């Protein structure tokens, strides 16, 4: 068995596919299947409804379908023919000399739009270089976003929505605070918002930084809301975003910088209006929590720390 594995490893054009894309057609109709082989998930779309659906890999049935919900919009498989197929993965094909751009469908959508991320692929290297935003009503392209260096391709979950539950878990939000949290990032009553994330290879903690976008009705396109961070919630009543930066320190405590950003409807972006720094120490023995205002050194440390860095503050 050992020799067999070595032989496979050194085959020059052997490619282990992590992802795949199939396009099937039937006259003017088109189906697309975007595979994540690592998680056995498939996202399906056709040009009738232009609405992505999450399917089971082998059954091609909707994972969130109930007994009374039949996929009447799906073209029968026996009436379509394979038009194209492309697979890409983690072991490079050395015969591939040039990079190739492909679109990879996303599971999450907004009320009116769906998304495909643009990937530049060369051998083993896969880099997200753009996001194409399409109209659900007719499948036409609305716009392309390409100004997000450092943000990662995360399969069918690159486009995200909502706010993170880990924010409540870490900072202990009260129940009455839950009612003011909203997924409407620009507070216009129109559910057309999304965010993308950065990640690191820290599997245990999965550090994340998010970047937020919303559809601007006056401009007729999605705009970046100049808001990035790891722990952000939105207050619909005050039209504010609260951003927290959590900086662990070695004495079983943490420095927490809380920023309040006010949304400007006319300028379509957030402006910092307040910043508060607290030092918190947790006592494992008594389950007590001690809190005070930060020293200048603690505040400077947390403001300057990379949020994905796990280094401790040394006094």
mmCIF file of C-alpha atoms in Angstrom:
data_model
loop_
_atom_site.group_PDB
_atom_site.id
_atom_site.type_symbol
_atom_site.label_atom_id
_atom_site.label_comp_id
_atom_site.label_asym_id
_atom_site.label_seq_id
_atom_site.Cartn_x
_atom_site.Cartn_y
_atom_site.Cartn_z
ATOM 1 C CA UNK A 1 0.000 0.000 0.000
ATOM 2 C CA UNK A 2 2.846 2.410 0.801
ATOM 3 C CA UNK A 3 4.335 2.052 -2.695
ATOM 4 C CA UNK A 4 0.943 2.552 -4.318
ATOM 5 C CA UNK A 5 0.431 5.869 -2.534
ATOM 6 C CA UNK A 6 3.880 7.081 -3.564
ATOM 7 C CA UNK A 7 3.154 6.208 -7.180
ATOM 8 C CA UNK A 8 -0.085 8.194 -7.168
ATOM 9 C CA UNK A 9 1.588 11.202 -5.590
ATOM 10 C CA UNK A 10 4.183 11.516 -8.329
ATOM 11 C CA UNK A 11 1.881 11.076 -11.316
ATOM 12 C CA UNK A 12 2.529 14.324 -13.248
ATOM 13 C CA UNK A 13 -1.042 15.234 -14.198
ATOM 14 C CA UNK A 14 -2.968 13.691 -11.312
ATOM 15 C CA UNK A 15 -5.522 16.203 -9.974
ATOM 16 C CA UNK A 16 -7.624 15.816 -6.838
ATOM 17 C CA UNK A 17 -10.732 17.939 -7.448
ATOM 18 C CA UNK A 18 -12.132 19.970 -4.577
ATOM 19 C CA UNK A 19 -14.707 21.763 -6.740
ATOM 20 C CA UNK A 20 -16.498 21.197 -10.015
ATOM 21 C CA UNK A 21 -18.905 22.974 -12.370
ATOM 22 C CA UNK A 22 -21.303 21.316 -14.806
ATOM 23 C CA UNK A 23 -23.391 23.173 -17.389
ATOM 24 C CA UNK A 24 -26.295 21.304 -19.016
ATOM 25 C CA UNK A 25 -28.562 22.617 -21.775
ATOM 26 C CA UNK A 26 -31.821 21.819 -23.516
ATOM 27 C CA UNK A 27 -32.322 24.284 -26.338
ATOM 28 C CA UNK A 28 -32.666 27.726 -24.783
ATOM 29 C CA UNK A 29 -32.776 26.284 -21.250
ATOM 30 C CA UNK A 30 -29.678 25.960 -19.102
ATOM 31 C CA UNK A 31 -28.884 24.239 -15.812
ATOM 32 C CA UNK A 32 -25.767 24.742 -13.697
ATOM 33 C CA UNK A 33 -24.394 22.506 -10.941
ATOM 34 C CA UNK A 34 -21.589 23.846 -8.747
ATOM 35 C CA UNK A 35 -19.976 21.097 -6.636
ATOM 36 C CA UNK A 36 -18.076 21.275 -3.361
ATOM 37 C CA UNK A 37 -16.681 17.740 -3.185
ATOM 38 C CA UNK A 38 -15.142 18.291 0.248
ATOM 39 C CA UNK A 39 -18.538 18.797 1.903
ATOM 40 C CA UNK A 40 -20.708 16.875 -0.586
ATOM 41 C CA UNK A 41 -22.765 19.959 -1.363
ATOM 42 C CA UNK A 42 -24.103 21.119 -4.714
ATOM 43 C CA UNK A 43 -25.698 24.450 -5.625
ATOM 44 C CA UNK A 44 -28.108 24.298 -8.547
ATOM 45 C CA UNK A 45 -29.551 27.086 -10.708
ATOM 46 C CA UNK A 46 -31.418 27.337 -13.992
ATOM 47 C CA UNK A 47 -32.256 30.248 -16.268
ATOM 48 C CA UNK A 48 -35.998 30.003 -15.591
ATOM 49 C CA UNK A 49 -36.122 31.136 -11.963
ATOM 50 C CA UNK A 50 -32.512 32.360 -11.500
ATOM 51 C CA UNK A 51 -32.649 31.282 -7.862
ATOM 52 C CA UNK A 52 -29.868 29.045 -6.446
ATOM 53 C CA UNK A 53 -30.881 25.914 -4.537
ATOM 54 C CA UNK A 54 -28.795 23.694 -2.285
ATOM 55 C CA UNK A 55 -29.006 20.078 -3.474
ATOM 56 C CA UNK A 56 -27.865 16.717 -2.202
ATOM 57 C CA UNK A 57 -24.903 15.481 -4.255
ATOM 58 C CA UNK A 58 -26.285 12.086 -5.187
ATOM 59 C CA UNK A 59 -30.058 12.568 -5.105
ATOM 60 C CA UNK A 60 -30.160 16.071 -6.631
ATOM 61 C CA UNK A 61 -33.012 16.835 -4.244
ATOM 62 C CA UNK A 62 -33.325 20.080 -2.359
ATOM 63 C CA UNK A 63 -31.938 19.715 1.179
ATOM 64 C CA UNK A 64 -34.507 22.155 2.583
ATOM 65 C CA UNK A 65 -37.456 20.890 0.550
ATOM 66 C CA UNK A 66 -40.607 19.715 2.348
ATOM 67 C CA UNK A 67 -43.057 17.102 1.065
ATOM 68 C CA UNK A 68 -45.400 19.722 -0.387
ATOM 69 C CA UNK A 69 -42.686 21.699 -2.186
ATOM 70 C CA UNK A 70 -41.921 20.159 -5.572
ATOM 71 C CA UNK A 71 -39.140 21.610 -7.739
ATOM 72 C CA UNK A 72 -41.406 22.301 -10.699
ATOM 73 C CA UNK A 73 -38.907 24.769 -12.165
ATOM 74 C CA UNK A 74 -36.174 22.128 -12.560
ATOM 75 C CA UNK A 75 -35.615 20.778 -16.054
ATOM 76 C CA UNK A 76 -35.782 16.940 -16.163
ATOM 77 C CA UNK A 77 -32.255 15.536 -16.220
ATOM 78 C CA UNK A 78 -33.006 13.116 -19.087
ATOM 79 C CA UNK A 79 -33.867 16.059 -21.358
ATOM 80 C CA UNK A 80 -30.630 17.961 -20.838
ATOM 81 C CA UNK A 81 -27.195 17.219 -22.219
ATOM 82 C CA UNK A 82 -23.804 18.037 -20.753
ATOM 83 C CA UNK A 83 -22.447 21.140 -22.441
ATOM 84 C CA UNK A 84 -19.311 21.682 -20.364
ATOM 85 C CA UNK A 85 -17.581 20.432 -17.222
ATOM 86 C CA UNK A 86 -14.670 21.856 -15.261
ATOM 87 C CA UNK A 87 -12.958 20.568 -12.117
ATOM 88 C CA UNK A 88 -10.261 22.207 -10.039
ATOM 89 C CA UNK A 89 -8.447 21.167 -6.917
ATOM 90 C CA UNK A 90 -5.510 21.182 -4.553
ATOM 91 C CA UNK A 91 -2.879 19.250 -6.535
ATOM 92 C CA UNK A 92 -1.621 21.195 -9.561
ATOM 93 C CA UNK A 93 -1.882 19.975 -13.119
ATOM 94 C CA UNK A 94 1.590 20.836 -14.429
ATOM 95 C CA UNK A 95 0.337 20.930 -18.000
ATOM 96 C CA UNK A 96 -1.739 24.000 -17.105
ATOM 97 C CA UNK A 97 0.481 27.002 -17.861
ATOM 98 C CA UNK A 98 -2.040 29.843 -17.881
ATOM 99 C CA UNK A 99 -4.551 30.970 -15.286
ATOM 100 C CA UNK A 100 -8.236 30.524 -16.013
ATOM 101 C CA UNK A 101 -11.159 32.564 -14.696
ATOM 102 C CA UNK A 102 -14.359 30.767 -13.698
ATOM 103 C CA UNK A 103 -17.557 31.755 -11.893
ATOM 104 C CA UNK A 104 -18.630 29.778 -8.833
ATOM 105 C CA UNK A 105 -22.274 30.031 -7.755
ATOM 106 C CA UNK A 106 -23.179 31.075 -4.215
ATOM 107 C CA UNK A 107 -25.908 29.553 -2.066
ATOM 108 C CA UNK A 108 -26.990 32.755 -0.318
ATOM 109 C CA UNK A 109 -28.977 35.414 -2.173
ATOM 110 C CA UNK A 110 -30.652 38.718 -1.366
ATOM 111 C CA UNK A 111 -34.284 39.493 -2.108
ATOM 112 C CA UNK A 112 -33.575 40.520 -5.699
ATOM 113 C CA UNK A 113 -30.073 39.293 -6.538
ATOM 114 C CA UNK A 114 -27.876 36.200 -6.668
ATOM 115 C CA UNK A 115 -24.086 35.954 -6.746
ATOM 116 C CA UNK A 116 -21.206 34.201 -8.450
ATOM 117 C CA UNK A 117 -17.635 34.681 -7.269
ATOM 118 C CA UNK A 118 -14.959 35.032 -9.954
ATOM 119 C CA UNK A 119 -11.999 32.730 -9.353
ATOM 120 C CA UNK A 120 -8.599 32.929 -10.982
ATOM 121 C CA UNK A 121 -7.298 29.350 -11.129
ATOM 122 C CA UNK A 122 -3.822 28.172 -12.067
ATOM 123 C CA UNK A 123 -2.896 24.671 -11.010
ATOM 124 C CA UNK A 124 -3.264 24.533 -7.253
ATOM 125 C CA UNK A 125 -3.668 28.288 -6.770
ATOM 126 C CA UNK A 126 -7.241 29.569 -6.473
ATOM 127 C CA UNK A 127 -7.813 33.269 -5.838
ATOM 128 C CA UNK A 128 -11.074 35.193 -5.629
ATOM 129 C CA UNK A 129 -10.724 38.207 -7.942
ATOM 130 C CA UNK A 130 -14.308 39.426 -8.230
ATOM 131 C CA UNK A 131 -17.978 39.052 -7.375
ATOM 132 C CA UNK A 132 -20.586 39.127 -10.138
ATOM 133 C CA UNK A 133 -24.060 40.204 -9.006
ATOM 134 C CA UNK A 134 -27.020 39.073 -11.124
ATOM 135 C CA UNK A 135 -30.686 40.084 -11.182
ATOM 136 C CA UNK A 136 -33.099 37.303 -10.243
ATOM 137 C CA UNK A 137 -35.826 38.718 -12.471
ATOM 138 C CA UNK A 138 -34.007 37.960 -15.726
ATOM 139 C CA UNK A 139 -30.535 36.627 -14.881
ATOM 140 C CA UNK A 140 -28.781 39.725 -16.234
ATOM 141 C CA UNK A 141 -25.557 41.075 -14.750
ATOM 142 C CA UNK A 142 -26.000 44.088 -12.444
ATOM 143 C CA UNK A 143 -22.377 44.785 -11.522
ATOM 144 C CA UNK A 144 -18.949 43.360 -10.706
ATOM 145 C CA UNK A 145 -17.149 44.103 -7.419
ATOM 146 C CA UNK A 146 -13.374 43.630 -7.384
ATOM 147 C CA UNK A 147 -11.993 45.896 -4.631
ATOM 148 C CA UNK A 148 -11.556 43.458 -1.740
ATOM 149 C CA UNK A 149 -7.919 42.350 -1.522
ATOM 150 C CA UNK A 150 -7.325 39.875 1.298
ATOM 151 C CA UNK A 151 -10.789 38.338 1.297
ATOM 152 C CA UNK A 152 -10.987 34.603 0.810
ATOM 153 C CA UNK A 153 -12.922 32.186 -1.393
ATOM 154 C CA UNK A 154 -15.015 29.972 0.915
ATOM 155 C CA UNK A 155 -16.795 27.681 -1.509
ATOM 156 C CA UNK A 156 -20.555 28.209 -1.801
ATOM 157 C CA UNK A 157 -20.537 30.251 1.449
ATOM 158 C CA UNK A 158 -18.326 33.163 0.332
ATOM 159 C CA UNK A 159 -21.379 35.456 0.271
ATOM 160 C CA UNK A 160 -22.978 35.713 3.717
ATOM 161 C CA UNK A 161 -25.907 37.457 5.394
ATOM 162 C CA UNK A 162 -27.235 38.202 8.857
ATOM 163 C CA UNK A 163 -25.245 38.965 12.003
ATOM 164 C CA UNK A 164 -23.059 36.588 13.958
ATOM 165 C CA UNK A 165 -24.377 34.750 16.982
ATOM 166 C CA UNK A 166 -20.825 34.567 18.348
ATOM 167 C CA UNK A 167 -21.124 38.285 19.026
ATOM 168 C CA UNK A 168 -23.896 37.631 21.560
ATOM 169 C CA UNK A 169 -22.031 34.654 22.992
ATOM 170 C CA UNK A 170 -18.787 36.535 23.543
ATOM 171 C CA UNK A 171 -20.159 39.826 24.813
ATOM 172 C CA UNK A 172 -23.295 38.582 26.538
ATOM 173 C CA UNK A 173 -25.936 40.782 24.903
ATOM 174 C CA UNK A 174 -29.162 41.114 26.878
ATOM 175 C CA UNK A 175 -32.427 39.679 25.574
ATOM 176 C CA UNK A 176 -33.895 43.143 25.007
ATOM 177 C CA UNK A 177 -30.918 43.974 22.776
ATOM 178 C CA UNK A 178 -31.917 41.146 20.436
ATOM 179 C CA UNK A 179 -34.946 43.074 19.162
ATOM 180 C CA UNK A 180 -32.856 45.961 17.807
ATOM 181 C CA UNK A 181 -30.383 43.792 15.879
ATOM 182 C CA UNK A 182 -31.144 43.780 12.170
ATOM 183 C CA UNK A 183 -29.791 42.325 8.942
ATOM 184 C CA UNK A 184 -30.698 45.551 7.092
ATOM 185 C CA UNK A 185 -27.240 47.140 7.142
ATOM 186 C CA UNK A 186 -28.270 50.486 5.583
ATOM 187 C CA UNK A 187 -31.689 50.615 7.284
ATOM 188 C CA UNK A 188 -33.699 51.257 4.091
ATOM 189 C CA UNK A 189 -36.250 48.490 4.621
ATOM 190 C CA UNK A 190 -35.022 46.616 1.543
ATOM 191 C CA UNK A 191 -33.459 43.214 2.172
ATOM 192 C CA UNK A 192 -30.552 43.509 -0.264
ATOM 193 C CA UNK A 193 -27.399 43.278 1.852
ATOM 194 C CA UNK A 194 -24.474 40.889 2.138
ATOM 195 C CA UNK A 195 -20.982 40.570 3.598
ATOM 196 C CA UNK A 196 -17.771 38.713 2.799
ATOM 197 C CA UNK A 197 -15.130 37.453 5.219
ATOM 198 C CA UNK A 198 -11.429 36.954 5.781
ATOM 199 C CA UNK A 199 -10.178 33.793 7.467
ATOM 200 C CA UNK A 200 -6.892 32.363 8.673
ATOM 201 C CA UNK A 201 -5.650 28.796 9.104
ATOM 202 C CA UNK A 202 -6.555 28.881 12.803
ATOM 203 C CA UNK A 203 -8.946 25.918 12.682
ATOM 204 C CA UNK A 204 -9.771 25.965 16.391
ATOM 205 C CA UNK A 205 -10.818 29.601 16.740
ATOM 206 C CA UNK A 206 -11.702 30.386 13.106
ATOM 207 C CA UNK A 207 -10.900 34.100 13.252
ATOM 208 C CA UNK A 208 -13.055 36.192 10.929
ATOM 209 C CA UNK A 209 -13.192 39.788 9.713
ATOM 210 C CA UNK A 210 -16.283 40.844 7.783
ATOM 211 C CA UNK A 211 -16.844 43.529 5.154
ATOM 212 C CA UNK A 212 -20.365 44.847 4.562
ATOM 213 C CA UNK A 213 -22.195 45.840 1.361
ATOM 214 C CA UNK A 214 -25.738 47.097 0.720
ATOM 215 C CA UNK A 215 -27.789 48.014 -2.330
ATOM 216 C CA UNK A 216 -27.990 51.785 -2.857
ATOM 217 C CA UNK A 217 -31.302 52.670 -4.495
ATOM 218 C CA UNK A 218 -30.113 56.066 -5.795
ATOM 219 C CA UNK A 219 -27.005 54.623 -7.452
ATOM 220 C CA UNK A 220 -28.760 51.426 -8.528
ATOM 221 C CA UNK A 221 -25.924 49.197 -7.365
ATOM 222 C CA UNK A 222 -24.262 47.650 -4.311
ATOM 223 C CA UNK A 223 -21.872 49.870 -2.351
ATOM 224 C CA UNK A 224 -19.323 49.179 0.373
ATOM 225 C CA UNK A 225 -20.483 50.664 3.678
ATOM 226 C CA UNK A 226 -16.922 51.457 4.899
ATOM 227 C CA UNK A 227 -17.477 48.994 7.730
ATOM 228 C CA UNK A 228 -15.118 46.114 8.481
ATOM 229 C CA UNK A 229 -14.583 44.137 11.654
ATOM 230 C CA UNK A 230 -14.947 40.884 13.486
ATOM 231 C CA UNK A 231 -17.863 41.600 15.864
ATOM 232 C CA UNK A 232 -20.450 43.989 14.431
ATOM 233 C CA UNK A 233 -24.184 44.369 15.150
ATOM 234 C CA UNK A 234 -26.707 46.838 13.761
ATOM 235 C CA UNK A 235 -29.286 48.896 15.690
ATOM 236 C CA UNK A 236 -32.297 49.542 13.462
ATOM 237 C CA UNK A 237 -33.833 52.129 15.798
ATOM 238 C CA UNK A 238 -30.759 54.345 16.093
ATOM 239 C CA UNK A 239 -29.382 53.531 12.622
ATOM 240 C CA UNK A 240 -26.075 52.637 14.231
ATOM 241 C CA UNK A 241 -23.517 49.862 13.997
ATOM 242 C CA UNK A 242 -21.632 48.670 17.069
ATOM 243 C CA UNK A 243 -18.178 47.272 16.385
ATOM 244 C CA UNK A 244 -16.216 45.443 19.091
ATOM 245 C CA UNK A 245 -12.570 44.462 19.091
ATOM 246 C CA UNK A 246 -11.644 41.757 21.587
ATOM 247 C CA UNK A 247 -7.968 41.547 22.607
ATOM 248 C CA UNK A 248 -6.997 38.688 24.932
ATOM 249 C CA UNK A 249 -4.165 39.255 27.430
ATOM 250 C CA UNK A 250 -2.107 36.825 29.437
ATOM 251 C CA UNK A 251 -3.612 37.380 32.904
ATOM 252 C CA UNK A 252 -6.967 35.735 32.069
ATOM 253 C CA UNK A 253 -8.401 39.032 31.002
ATOM 254 C CA UNK A 254 -9.233 40.991 27.881
ATOM 255 C CA UNK A 255 -9.220 44.494 26.494
ATOM 256 C CA UNK A 256 -12.426 45.325 24.617
ATOM 257 C CA UNK A 257 -12.713 48.392 22.397
ATOM 258 C CA UNK A 258 -16.328 49.242 21.529
ATOM 259 C CA UNK A 259 -16.941 51.673 18.671
ATOM 260 C CA UNK A 260 -20.292 53.223 17.739
ATOM 261 C CA UNK A 261 -20.754 54.146 14.091
ATOM 262 C CA UNK A 262 -23.654 56.313 12.898
ATOM 263 C CA UNK A 263 -25.117 55.723 9.443
ATOM 264 C CA UNK A 264 -25.406 58.798 7.181
ATOM 265 C CA UNK A 265 -28.274 58.274 4.729
ATOM 266 C CA UNK A 266 -27.110 61.040 2.371
ATOM 267 C CA UNK A 267 -23.475 59.903 2.219
ATOM 268 C CA UNK A 268 -24.347 56.177 2.343
ATOM 269 C CA UNK A 269 -21.675 55.302 4.868
ATOM 270 C CA UNK A 270 -20.952 54.988 8.592
ATOM 271 C CA UNK A 271 -19.101 57.575 10.695
ATOM 272 C CA UNK A 272 -17.398 56.833 14.032
ATOM 273 C CA UNK A 273 -19.109 58.859 16.800
ATOM 274 C CA UNK A 274 -17.870 57.152 19.993
ATOM 275 C CA UNK A 275 -15.187 54.774 21.235
ATOM 276 C CA UNK A 276 -14.977 53.102 24.659
ATOM 277 C CA UNK A 277 -12.231 50.833 25.988
ATOM 278 C CA UNK A 278 -12.818 48.408 28.876
ATOM 279 C CA UNK A 279 -10.494 46.004 30.624
ATOM 280 C CA UNK A 280 -12.189 42.827 31.842
ATOM 281 C CA UNK A 281 -10.742 40.074 34.000
ATOM 282 C CA UNK A 282 -12.421 36.719 34.542
ATOM 283 C CA UNK A 283 -11.982 34.721 37.744
ATOM 284 C CA UNK A 284 -12.329 31.001 37.054
ATOM 285 C CA UNK A 285 -12.625 30.132 40.753
ATOM 286 C CA UNK A 286 -15.458 32.450 41.727
ATOM 287 C CA UNK A 287 -16.999 32.952 38.270
ATOM 288 C CA UNK A 288 -16.806 36.688 38.946
ATOM 289 C CA UNK A 289 -16.021 39.329 36.372
ATOM 290 C CA UNK A 290 -14.041 42.508 37.070
ATOM 291 C CA UNK A 291 -14.314 45.496 34.749
ATOM 292 C CA UNK A 292 -12.654 48.926 34.585
ATOM 293 C CA UNK A 293 -11.663 51.567 32.091
ATOM 294 C CA UNK A 294 -8.536 50.749 30.089
ATOM 295 C CA UNK A 295 -5.184 52.282 30.764
ATOM 296 C CA UNK A 296 -3.697 54.166 27.819
ATOM 297 C CA UNK A 297 -1.240 51.332 27.255
ATOM 298 C CA UNK A 298 -4.036 48.754 27.101
ATOM 299 C CA UNK A 299 -6.093 50.896 24.748
ATOM 300 C CA UNK A 300 -3.136 51.516 22.431
ATOM 301 C CA UNK A 301 -2.352 47.803 22.411
ATOM 302 C CA UNK A 302 -5.846 46.796 21.382
ATOM 303 C CA UNK A 303 -6.214 49.563 18.789
ATOM 304 C CA UNK A 304 -2.943 48.528 17.148
ATOM 305 C CA UNK A 305 -3.395 44.753 17.378
ATOM 306 C CA UNK A 306 -4.218 42.742 14.286
ATOM 307 C CA UNK A 307 -7.588 41.141 15.045
ATOM 308 C CA UNK A 308 -6.378 37.843 13.619
ATOM 309 C CA UNK A 309 -3.213 37.885 15.735
ATOM 310 C CA UNK A 310 -3.174 35.736 18.872
ATOM 311 C CA UNK A 311 -0.177 37.367 20.577
ATOM 312 C CA UNK A 312 -0.583 38.334 24.241
ATOM 313 C CA UNK A 313 0.081 41.705 25.831
ATOM 314 C CA UNK A 314 3.249 41.753 27.926
ATOM 315 C CA UNK A 315 3.500 44.131 30.867
#
